[in-house]
Coordinates of C-alpha atoms and ligand atoms in Angstrom, one line a residue:
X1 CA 68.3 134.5 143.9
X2 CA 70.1 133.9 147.3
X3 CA 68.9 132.0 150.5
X4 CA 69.7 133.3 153.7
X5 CA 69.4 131.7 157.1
X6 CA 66.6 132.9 159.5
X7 CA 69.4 133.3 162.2
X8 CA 71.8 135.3 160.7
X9 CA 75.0 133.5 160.8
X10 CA 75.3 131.6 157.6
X11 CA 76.8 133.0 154.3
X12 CA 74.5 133.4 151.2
X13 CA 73.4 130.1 149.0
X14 CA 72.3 129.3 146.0
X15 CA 68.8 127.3 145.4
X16 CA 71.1 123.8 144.1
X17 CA 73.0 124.1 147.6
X18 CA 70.0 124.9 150.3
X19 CA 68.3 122.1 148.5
X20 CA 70.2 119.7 150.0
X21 CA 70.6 121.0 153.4
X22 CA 68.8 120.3 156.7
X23 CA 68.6 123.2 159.2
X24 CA 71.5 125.8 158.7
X25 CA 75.0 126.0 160.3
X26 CA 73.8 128.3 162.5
X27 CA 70.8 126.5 163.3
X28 CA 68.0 128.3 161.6
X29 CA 66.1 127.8 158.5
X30 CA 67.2 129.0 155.0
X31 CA 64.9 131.0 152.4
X32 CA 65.1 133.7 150.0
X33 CA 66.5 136.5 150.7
X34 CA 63.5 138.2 149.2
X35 CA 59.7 136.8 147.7
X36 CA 59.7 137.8 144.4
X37 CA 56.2 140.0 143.5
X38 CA 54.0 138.9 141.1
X39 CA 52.4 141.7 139.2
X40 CA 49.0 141.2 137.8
X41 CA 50.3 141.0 134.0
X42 CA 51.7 138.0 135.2
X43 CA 49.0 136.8 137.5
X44 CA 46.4 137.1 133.9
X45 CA 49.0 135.2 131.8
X46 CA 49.6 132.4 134.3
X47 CA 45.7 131.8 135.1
X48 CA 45.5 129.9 131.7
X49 CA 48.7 127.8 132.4
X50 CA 49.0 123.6 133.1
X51 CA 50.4 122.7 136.4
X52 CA 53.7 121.6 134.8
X53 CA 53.6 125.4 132.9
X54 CA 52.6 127.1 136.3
X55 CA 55.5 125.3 138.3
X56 CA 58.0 125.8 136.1
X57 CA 57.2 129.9 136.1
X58 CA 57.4 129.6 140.1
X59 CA 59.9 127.8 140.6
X60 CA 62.6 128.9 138.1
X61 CA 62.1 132.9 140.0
X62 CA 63.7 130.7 143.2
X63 CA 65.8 127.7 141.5
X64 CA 68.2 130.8 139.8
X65 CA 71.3 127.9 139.2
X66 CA 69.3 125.1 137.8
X67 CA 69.9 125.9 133.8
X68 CA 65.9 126.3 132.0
X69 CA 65.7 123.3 130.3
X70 CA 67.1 120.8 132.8
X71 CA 64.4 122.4 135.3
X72 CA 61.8 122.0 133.2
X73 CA 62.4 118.3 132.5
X74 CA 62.5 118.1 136.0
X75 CA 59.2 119.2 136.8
X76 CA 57.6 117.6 133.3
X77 CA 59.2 114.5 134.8
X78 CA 57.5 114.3 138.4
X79 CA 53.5 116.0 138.0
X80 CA 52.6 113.5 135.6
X81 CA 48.9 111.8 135.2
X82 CA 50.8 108.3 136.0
X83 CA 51.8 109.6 139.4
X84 CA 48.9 111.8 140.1
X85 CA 45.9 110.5 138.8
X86 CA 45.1 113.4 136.6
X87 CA 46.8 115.8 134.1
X88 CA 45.2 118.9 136.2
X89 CA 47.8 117.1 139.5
X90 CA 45.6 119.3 142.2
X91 CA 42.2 119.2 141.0
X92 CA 39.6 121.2 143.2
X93 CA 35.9 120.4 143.8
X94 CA 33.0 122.2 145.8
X95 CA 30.8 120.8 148.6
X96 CA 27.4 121.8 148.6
X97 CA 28.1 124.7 150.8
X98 CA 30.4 126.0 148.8
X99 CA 33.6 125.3 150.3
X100 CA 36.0 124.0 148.6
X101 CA 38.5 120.9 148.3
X102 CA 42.1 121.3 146.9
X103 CA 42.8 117.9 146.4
X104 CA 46.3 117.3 147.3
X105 CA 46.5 113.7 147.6
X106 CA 46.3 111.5 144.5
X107 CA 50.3 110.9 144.1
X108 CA 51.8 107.6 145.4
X109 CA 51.4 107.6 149.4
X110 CA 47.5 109.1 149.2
X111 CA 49.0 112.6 151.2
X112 CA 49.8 115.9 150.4
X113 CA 53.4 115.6 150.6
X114 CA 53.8 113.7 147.4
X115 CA 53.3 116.6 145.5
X116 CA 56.9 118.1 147.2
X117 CA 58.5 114.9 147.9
X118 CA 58.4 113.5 144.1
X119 CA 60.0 116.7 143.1
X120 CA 62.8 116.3 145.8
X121 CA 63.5 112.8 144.6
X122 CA 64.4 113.7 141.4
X123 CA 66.2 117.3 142.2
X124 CA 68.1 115.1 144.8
X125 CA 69.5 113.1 141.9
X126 CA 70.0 115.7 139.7
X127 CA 71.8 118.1 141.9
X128 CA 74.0 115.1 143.3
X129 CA 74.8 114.2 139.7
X130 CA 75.9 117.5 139.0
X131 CA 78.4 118.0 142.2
X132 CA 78.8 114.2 141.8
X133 CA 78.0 113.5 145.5
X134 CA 76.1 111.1 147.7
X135 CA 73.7 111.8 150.3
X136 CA 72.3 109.6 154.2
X137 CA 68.9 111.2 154.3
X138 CA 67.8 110.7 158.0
X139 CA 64.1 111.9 158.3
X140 CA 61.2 111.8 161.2
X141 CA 57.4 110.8 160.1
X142 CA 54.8 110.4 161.8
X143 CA 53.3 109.1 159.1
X144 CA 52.6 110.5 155.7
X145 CA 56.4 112.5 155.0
X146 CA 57.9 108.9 156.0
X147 CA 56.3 107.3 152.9
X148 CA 56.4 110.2 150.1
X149 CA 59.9 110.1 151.1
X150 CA 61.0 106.6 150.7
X151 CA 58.8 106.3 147.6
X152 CA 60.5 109.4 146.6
X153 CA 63.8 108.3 147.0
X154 CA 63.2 104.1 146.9
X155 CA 66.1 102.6 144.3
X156 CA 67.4 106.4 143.5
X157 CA 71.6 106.4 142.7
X158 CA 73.7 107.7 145.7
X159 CA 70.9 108.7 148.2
X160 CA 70.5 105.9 151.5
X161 CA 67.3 107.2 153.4
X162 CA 67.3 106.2 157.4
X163 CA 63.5 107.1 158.4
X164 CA 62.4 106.9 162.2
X165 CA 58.3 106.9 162.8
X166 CA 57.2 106.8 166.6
X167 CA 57.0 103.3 167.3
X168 CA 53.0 101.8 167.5
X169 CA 51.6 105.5 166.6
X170 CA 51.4 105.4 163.2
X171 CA 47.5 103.6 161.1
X172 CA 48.1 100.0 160.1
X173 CA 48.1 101.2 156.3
X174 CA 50.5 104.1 156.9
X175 CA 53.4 101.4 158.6
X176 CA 52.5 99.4 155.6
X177 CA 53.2 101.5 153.2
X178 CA 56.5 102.1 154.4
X179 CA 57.6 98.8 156.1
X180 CA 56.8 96.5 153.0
X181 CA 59.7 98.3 150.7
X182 CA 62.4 96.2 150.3
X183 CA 64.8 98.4 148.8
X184 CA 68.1 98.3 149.9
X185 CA 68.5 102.0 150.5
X186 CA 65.7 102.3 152.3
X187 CA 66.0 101.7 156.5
X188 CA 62.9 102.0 158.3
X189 CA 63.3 102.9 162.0
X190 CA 60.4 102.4 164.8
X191 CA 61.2 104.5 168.1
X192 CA 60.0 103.9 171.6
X193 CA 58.7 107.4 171.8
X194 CA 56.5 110.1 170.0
X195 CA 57.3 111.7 166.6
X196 CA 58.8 114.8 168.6
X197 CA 61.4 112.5 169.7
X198 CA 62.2 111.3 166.7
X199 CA 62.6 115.1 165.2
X200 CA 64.8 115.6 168.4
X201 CA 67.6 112.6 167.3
X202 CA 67.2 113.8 164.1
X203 CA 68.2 117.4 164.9
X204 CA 70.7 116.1 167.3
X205 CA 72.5 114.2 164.3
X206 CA 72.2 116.8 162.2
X207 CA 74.1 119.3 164.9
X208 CA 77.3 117.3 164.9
X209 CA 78.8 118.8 162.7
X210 CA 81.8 115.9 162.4
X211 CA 79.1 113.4 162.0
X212 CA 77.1 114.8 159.4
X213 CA 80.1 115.7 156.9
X214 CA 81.1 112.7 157.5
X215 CA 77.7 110.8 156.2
X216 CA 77.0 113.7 153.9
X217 CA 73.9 114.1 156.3
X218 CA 70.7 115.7 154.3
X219 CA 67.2 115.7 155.0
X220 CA 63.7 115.7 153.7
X221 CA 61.7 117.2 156.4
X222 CA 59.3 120.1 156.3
X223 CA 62.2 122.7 156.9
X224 CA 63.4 121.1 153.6
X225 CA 63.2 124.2 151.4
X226 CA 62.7 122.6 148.1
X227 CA 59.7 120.8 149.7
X228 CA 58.3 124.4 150.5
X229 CA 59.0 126.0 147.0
X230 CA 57.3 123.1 145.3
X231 CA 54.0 123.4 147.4
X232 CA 54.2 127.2 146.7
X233 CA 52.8 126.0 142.7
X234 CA 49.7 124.5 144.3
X235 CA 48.3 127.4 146.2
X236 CA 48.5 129.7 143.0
X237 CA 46.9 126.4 140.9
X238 CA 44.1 126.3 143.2
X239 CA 43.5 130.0 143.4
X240 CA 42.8 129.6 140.0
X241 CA 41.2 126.6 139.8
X242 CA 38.6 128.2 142.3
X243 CA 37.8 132.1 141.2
X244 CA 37.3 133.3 137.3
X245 CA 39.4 136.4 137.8
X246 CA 42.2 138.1 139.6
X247 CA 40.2 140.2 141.4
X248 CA 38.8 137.5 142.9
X249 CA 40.2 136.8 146.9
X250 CA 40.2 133.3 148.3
X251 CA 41.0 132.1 151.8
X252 CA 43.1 128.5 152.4
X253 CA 41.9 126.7 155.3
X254 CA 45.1 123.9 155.9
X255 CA 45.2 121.4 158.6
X256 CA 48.7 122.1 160.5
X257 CA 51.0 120.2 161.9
X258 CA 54.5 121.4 161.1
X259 CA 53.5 124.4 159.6
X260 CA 55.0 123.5 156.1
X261 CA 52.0 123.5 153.9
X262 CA 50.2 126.4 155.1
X263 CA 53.6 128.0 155.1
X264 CA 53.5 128.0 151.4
X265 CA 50.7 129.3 151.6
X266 CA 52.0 132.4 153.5
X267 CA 54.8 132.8 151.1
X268 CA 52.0 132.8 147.6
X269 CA 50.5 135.4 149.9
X270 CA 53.4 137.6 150.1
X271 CA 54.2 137.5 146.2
X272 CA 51.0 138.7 145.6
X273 CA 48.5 136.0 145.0
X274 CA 45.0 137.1 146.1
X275 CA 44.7 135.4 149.0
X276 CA 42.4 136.9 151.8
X277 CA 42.7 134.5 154.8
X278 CA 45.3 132.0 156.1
X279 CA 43.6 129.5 158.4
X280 CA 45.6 127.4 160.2
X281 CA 43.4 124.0 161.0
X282 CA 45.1 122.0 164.4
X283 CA 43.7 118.7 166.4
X284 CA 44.0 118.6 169.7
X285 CA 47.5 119.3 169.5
X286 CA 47.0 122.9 169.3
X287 CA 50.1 125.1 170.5
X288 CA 49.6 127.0 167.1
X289 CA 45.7 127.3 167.3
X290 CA 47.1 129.2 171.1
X291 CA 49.4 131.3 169.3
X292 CA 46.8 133.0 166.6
X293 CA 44.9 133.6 169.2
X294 CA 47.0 134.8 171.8
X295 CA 50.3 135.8 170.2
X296 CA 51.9 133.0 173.0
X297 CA 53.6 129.8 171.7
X298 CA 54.7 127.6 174.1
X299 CA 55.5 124.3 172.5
X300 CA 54.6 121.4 174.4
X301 CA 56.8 118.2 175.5
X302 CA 55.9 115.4 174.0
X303 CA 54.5 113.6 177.0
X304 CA 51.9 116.7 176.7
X305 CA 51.2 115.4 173.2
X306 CA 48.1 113.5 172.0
X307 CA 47.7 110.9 170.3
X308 CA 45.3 111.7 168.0
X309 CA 42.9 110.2 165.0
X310 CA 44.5 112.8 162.5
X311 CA 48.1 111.5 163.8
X312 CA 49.8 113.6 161.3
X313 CA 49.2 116.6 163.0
X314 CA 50.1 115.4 166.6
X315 CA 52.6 118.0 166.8
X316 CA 53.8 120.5 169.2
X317 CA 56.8 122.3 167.9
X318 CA 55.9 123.1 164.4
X319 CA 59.6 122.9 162.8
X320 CA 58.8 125.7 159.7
X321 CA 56.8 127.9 161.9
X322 CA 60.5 130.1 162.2
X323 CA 60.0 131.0 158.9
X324 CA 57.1 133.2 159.4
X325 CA 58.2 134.4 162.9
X326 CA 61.5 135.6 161.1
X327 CA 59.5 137.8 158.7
X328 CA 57.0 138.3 161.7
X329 CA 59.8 140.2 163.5
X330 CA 60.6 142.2 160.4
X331 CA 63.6 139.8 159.3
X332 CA 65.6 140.6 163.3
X333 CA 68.1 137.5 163.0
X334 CA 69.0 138.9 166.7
X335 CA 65.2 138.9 168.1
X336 CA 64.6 135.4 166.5
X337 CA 67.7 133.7 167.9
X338 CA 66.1 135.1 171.5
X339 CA 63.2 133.9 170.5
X340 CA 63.8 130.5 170.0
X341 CA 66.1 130.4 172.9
X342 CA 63.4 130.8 174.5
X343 CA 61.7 128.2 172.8
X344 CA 64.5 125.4 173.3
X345 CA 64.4 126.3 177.0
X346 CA 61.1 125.1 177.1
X347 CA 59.6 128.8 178.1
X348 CA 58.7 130.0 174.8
X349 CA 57.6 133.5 173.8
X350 CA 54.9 135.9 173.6
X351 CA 54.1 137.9 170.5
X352 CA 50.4 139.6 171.3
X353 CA 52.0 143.0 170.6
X354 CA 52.1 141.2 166.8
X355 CA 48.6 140.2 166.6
X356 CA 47.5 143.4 164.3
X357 CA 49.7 142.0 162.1
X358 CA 49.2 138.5 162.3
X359 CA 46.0 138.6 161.5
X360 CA 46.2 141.8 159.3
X361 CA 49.0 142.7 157.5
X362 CA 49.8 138.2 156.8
X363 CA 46.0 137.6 157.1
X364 CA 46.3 134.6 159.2
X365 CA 43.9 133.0 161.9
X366 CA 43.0 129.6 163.2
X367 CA 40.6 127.0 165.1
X368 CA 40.9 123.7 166.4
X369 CA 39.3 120.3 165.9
X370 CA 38.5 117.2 168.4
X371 CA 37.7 113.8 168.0
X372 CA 33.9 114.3 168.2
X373 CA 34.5 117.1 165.4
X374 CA 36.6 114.6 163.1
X375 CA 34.0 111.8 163.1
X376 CA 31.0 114.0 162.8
X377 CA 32.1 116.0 160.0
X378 CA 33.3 113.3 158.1
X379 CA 29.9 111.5 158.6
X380 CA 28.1 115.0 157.5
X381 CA 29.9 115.1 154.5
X382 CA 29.5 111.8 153.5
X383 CA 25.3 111.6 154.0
X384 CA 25.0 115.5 153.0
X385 CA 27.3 115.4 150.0
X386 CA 28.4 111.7 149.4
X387 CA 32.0 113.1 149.7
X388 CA 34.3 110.7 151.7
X389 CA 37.2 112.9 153.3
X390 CA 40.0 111.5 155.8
X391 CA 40.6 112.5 159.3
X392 CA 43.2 115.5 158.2
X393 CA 40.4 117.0 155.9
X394 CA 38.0 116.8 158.1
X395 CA 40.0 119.2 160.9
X396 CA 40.0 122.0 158.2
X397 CA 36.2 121.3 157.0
X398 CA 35.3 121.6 160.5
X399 CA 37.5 124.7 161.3
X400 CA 36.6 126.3 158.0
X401 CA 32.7 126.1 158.3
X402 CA 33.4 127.8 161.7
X403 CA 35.1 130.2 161.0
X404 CA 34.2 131.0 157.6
X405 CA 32.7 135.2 157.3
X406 CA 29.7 135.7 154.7
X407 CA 30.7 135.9 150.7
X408 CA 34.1 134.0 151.7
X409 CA 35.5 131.6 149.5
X410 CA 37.3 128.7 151.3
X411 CA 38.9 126.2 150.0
X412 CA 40.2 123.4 152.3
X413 CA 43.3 121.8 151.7
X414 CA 42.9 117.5 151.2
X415 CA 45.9 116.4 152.8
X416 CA 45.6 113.1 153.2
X417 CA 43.0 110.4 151.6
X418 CA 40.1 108.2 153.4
X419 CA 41.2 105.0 153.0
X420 CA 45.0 106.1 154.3
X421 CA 42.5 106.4 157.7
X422 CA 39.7 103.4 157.5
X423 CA 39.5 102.5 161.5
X424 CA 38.4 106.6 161.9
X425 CA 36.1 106.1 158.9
X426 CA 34.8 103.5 160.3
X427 CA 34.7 105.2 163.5
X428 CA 32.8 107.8 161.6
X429 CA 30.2 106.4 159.4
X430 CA 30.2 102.9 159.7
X431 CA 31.9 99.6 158.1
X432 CA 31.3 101.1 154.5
X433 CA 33.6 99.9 151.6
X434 CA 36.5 102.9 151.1
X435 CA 37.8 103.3 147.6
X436 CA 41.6 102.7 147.6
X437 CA 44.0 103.1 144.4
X438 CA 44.9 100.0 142.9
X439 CA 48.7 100.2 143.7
X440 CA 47.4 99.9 147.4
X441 CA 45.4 97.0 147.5
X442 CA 46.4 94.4 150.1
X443 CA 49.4 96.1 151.3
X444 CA 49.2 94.9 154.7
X445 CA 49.6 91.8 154.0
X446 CA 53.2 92.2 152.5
X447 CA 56.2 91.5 154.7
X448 CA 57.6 94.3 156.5
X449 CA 61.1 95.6 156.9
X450 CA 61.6 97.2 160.2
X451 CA 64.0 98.0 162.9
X452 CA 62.6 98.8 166.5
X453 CA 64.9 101.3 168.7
X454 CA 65.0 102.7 172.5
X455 CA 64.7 106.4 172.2
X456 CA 68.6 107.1 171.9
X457 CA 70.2 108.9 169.1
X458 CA 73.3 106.8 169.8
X459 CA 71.3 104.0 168.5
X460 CA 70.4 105.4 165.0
X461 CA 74.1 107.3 164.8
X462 CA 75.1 103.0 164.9
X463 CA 72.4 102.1 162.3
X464 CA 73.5 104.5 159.7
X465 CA 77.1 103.8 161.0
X466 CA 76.9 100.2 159.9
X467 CA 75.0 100.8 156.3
X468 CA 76.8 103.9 154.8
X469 CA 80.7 103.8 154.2
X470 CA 81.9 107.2 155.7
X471 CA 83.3 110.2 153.0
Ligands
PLP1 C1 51.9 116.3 157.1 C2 50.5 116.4 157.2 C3 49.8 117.5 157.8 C4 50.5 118.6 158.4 O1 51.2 119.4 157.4 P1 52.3 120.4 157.9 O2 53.0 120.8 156.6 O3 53.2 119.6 158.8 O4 51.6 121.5 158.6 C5 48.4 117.4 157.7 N1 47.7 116.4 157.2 C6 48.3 115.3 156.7 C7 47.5 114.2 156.2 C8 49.7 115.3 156.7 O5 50.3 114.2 156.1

């Protein structure tokens, strides 16, 4: 399989080469060239399989130059029960109105993005064995990819991780998760600004092109491919975990931020997994919520960003959203590199001649979710079905019960855990006790490693300038 790049100007990849890159040359976002189509032969014989079996079908029809075996002890290696919790790694359960929880977050950092960012760790030092190279990952968080990163990557051979966070944004738990590692290639970065500005110094960094060869440059956010392919395995998981045959249809409700996860989602979608609805889940933050309903996306700046109680989706230019528009606008590398000129200029576009097949053809729609909404669906659940979910969750429980048609299965994706979020549980439902794996205990009380920064990227160019010997 090749990987080509939404905008049109980069030469065709292989899997082992996009895996390591950040955005393109040319500035847009690799994938495959085509989704390969599962027929329903396959779909039967993969219904039955573990999550190591299912991921090793999906992802060896995209990884084409990883060699079998090696890619298999890759992925027997990361979704174990040790990391995850359980052997079934995305377990689903049902409320008592029938929607549905694909639990996502039982690996290392409580969130969703463990379940990609494990993988990554260990394909990064793999692949980087194999070419025998070395790799500065600089990455923005604002919050949960921050952590699956660095656990990802804490003590791995060759790979230095520099990882900004908006400075005071993040839940005391989230900054202590990250700040306490003491591992010497691991450099936490605060900003004086909001995540959006971190993404911008990262993308800046990444677009000097001197700079980044120099520092063998890579990153792990959401554009990240690999992290894409690897949440592609739990869509198809819980599609099965959820119906008793293929002729069953399903709809994934996903709270959004980025667009990565539901992206997935989309892709599963377009190789033939029955899934009926998309339903894009935002907060407050909610340029993408505009653009299913309207067909208009108009990011915002981020002093027109909220701060939010599900902080992981304060996000107003949704980095992997590209990938859709590209296929959107039937694969025109010319229309997309308008488009997001358009985008960079702060004016955005306007797609509402698309919205048949936005909503038809790729099945997707979309609500939005407040504060108020948060707190009070999160205390519903936990008096009407002693379930405890976190802020995240609780945007997609909310949109999904809104939204949801008669005879529709949803199932709601768990991004993140409660106790990753106890001042809004608490908010929510009172000073209850919160359940917190036992490798988290006390965490805030460790001592923390961090470096606070004006909002320059001059100032992290000197950080990683002074930590990594240049090629
Ligand atoms: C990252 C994150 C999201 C948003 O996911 P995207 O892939 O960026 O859309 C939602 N909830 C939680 C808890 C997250 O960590």
């Amino acid at each position: 399989m090749h990987y080509i790049s939404t905008r049109g100007n980069t030469p065709k990849m292989q899997f082992s080469d996009v895996l390591l890159m950040g955005l393109a040359p040319d500035g847009g976002l690799m994938l495959p060239e085509h989704y390969p189509q599962i027929d329903k032969a396959t779909l039967d014989k993969w219904r039955t399989l573990s999550y190591t079996e299912l991921a090793f079908e999906i992802m060896s029809l995209f990884a084409t130059d990883i060699p079998k075996d090696d890619l298999k002890a890759l992925i027997d290696k990361t979704y174990t029960k040790t990391a995850f919790g359980n052997d079934d790694i995305t377990p689903v359960r049902t409320l008592k109105d029938g929607i549905k929880i694909l639990e996502l977050s039982n690996g290392p950092t409580l969130a969703f993005k463990d379940i990609a960012m494990q993988f990554l760790g260990n394909a990064f030092e793999y692949v980087l064995k194999q070419k025998n190279e070395r790799l500065t990952i600089i990455g923005a968080t604002s919050g949960d990819t921050g952590s699956a990163a660095e656990y990802a990557l804490r003590g791995k051979d060759n790979i230095t991780v520099f990882m900004m966070s908006p400075h005071g944004k993040m839940s005391q738990f989230q900054r202590a998760q990250m700040y306490s590692l003491m591992d010497d290639n691991i450099h936490n970065i605060a900003i004086n600004g909001m995540f959006d500005d971190c993404q911008d110094i990262v993308k800046a960094l990444q677009q000097d092109a001197d700079f980044k060869a120099k520092y063998s440059l890579g990153t792990v956010n959401s554009i990240n491919w690999g992290r894409i392919l690897a949440q592609i395995v739990y869509y198809f998981k819980g599609y099965f975990a959820s119906t008793t045959d293929n002729s069953q249809k399903v709809s994934f409700c996903v709270p959004s931020g980025n667009f990565g996860n539901i992206c997935a989602g989309h892709i599963a979608r377009e190789m033939g997994l029955p899934i009926d609805r998309l339903i894009v889940a935002t907060n407050e933050n909610d340029v993408l919520n505009d653009f299913f309903q309207t067909g208009k996306y108009i990011p915002r700046t981020s002093d027109k960003t909220y701060v939010t109680s599900s902080p992981s989706m304060d996000i107003s230019k949704a980095s992997n959203f590209e990938r859709f528009i590209y296929l959107l606008v039937s694969k025109d590398s010319q229309k997309l590199n308008e488009l997001w000129q358009d985008v960079g200029s702060g004016k955005g576009f306007d797609l509402k001649d698309l919205l048949c097949d936005i909503s038809g053809k790729y099945g997707f729609t979309s609500g939005k979710s407040t504060h108020a909404d948060r707190l009070a669906t999160i205390k519903s659940l936990y008096e009407g079905d002693n379930d405890l979910i976190d802020p995240h969750t609780a945007d997609g429980v909310k949109v999904a019960r809104e939204v949801r048609l008669d005879d529709e299965m949803i199932v709601v994706a768990e991004t993140a855990l409660p106790a990753k979020f106890s001042e809004t549980i608490v908010e929510a439902v009172g000073d209850i006790d919160i359940t917190r794996p036992e490798h988290t205990q006390d965490i805030e009380i460790l001592p923390q490693k961090v470096v606070v920064l004006e909002n320059k990227a001059e100032l992290v160019r000197a950080q990683i300038e002074k930590f990594v010997t240049p090629n």
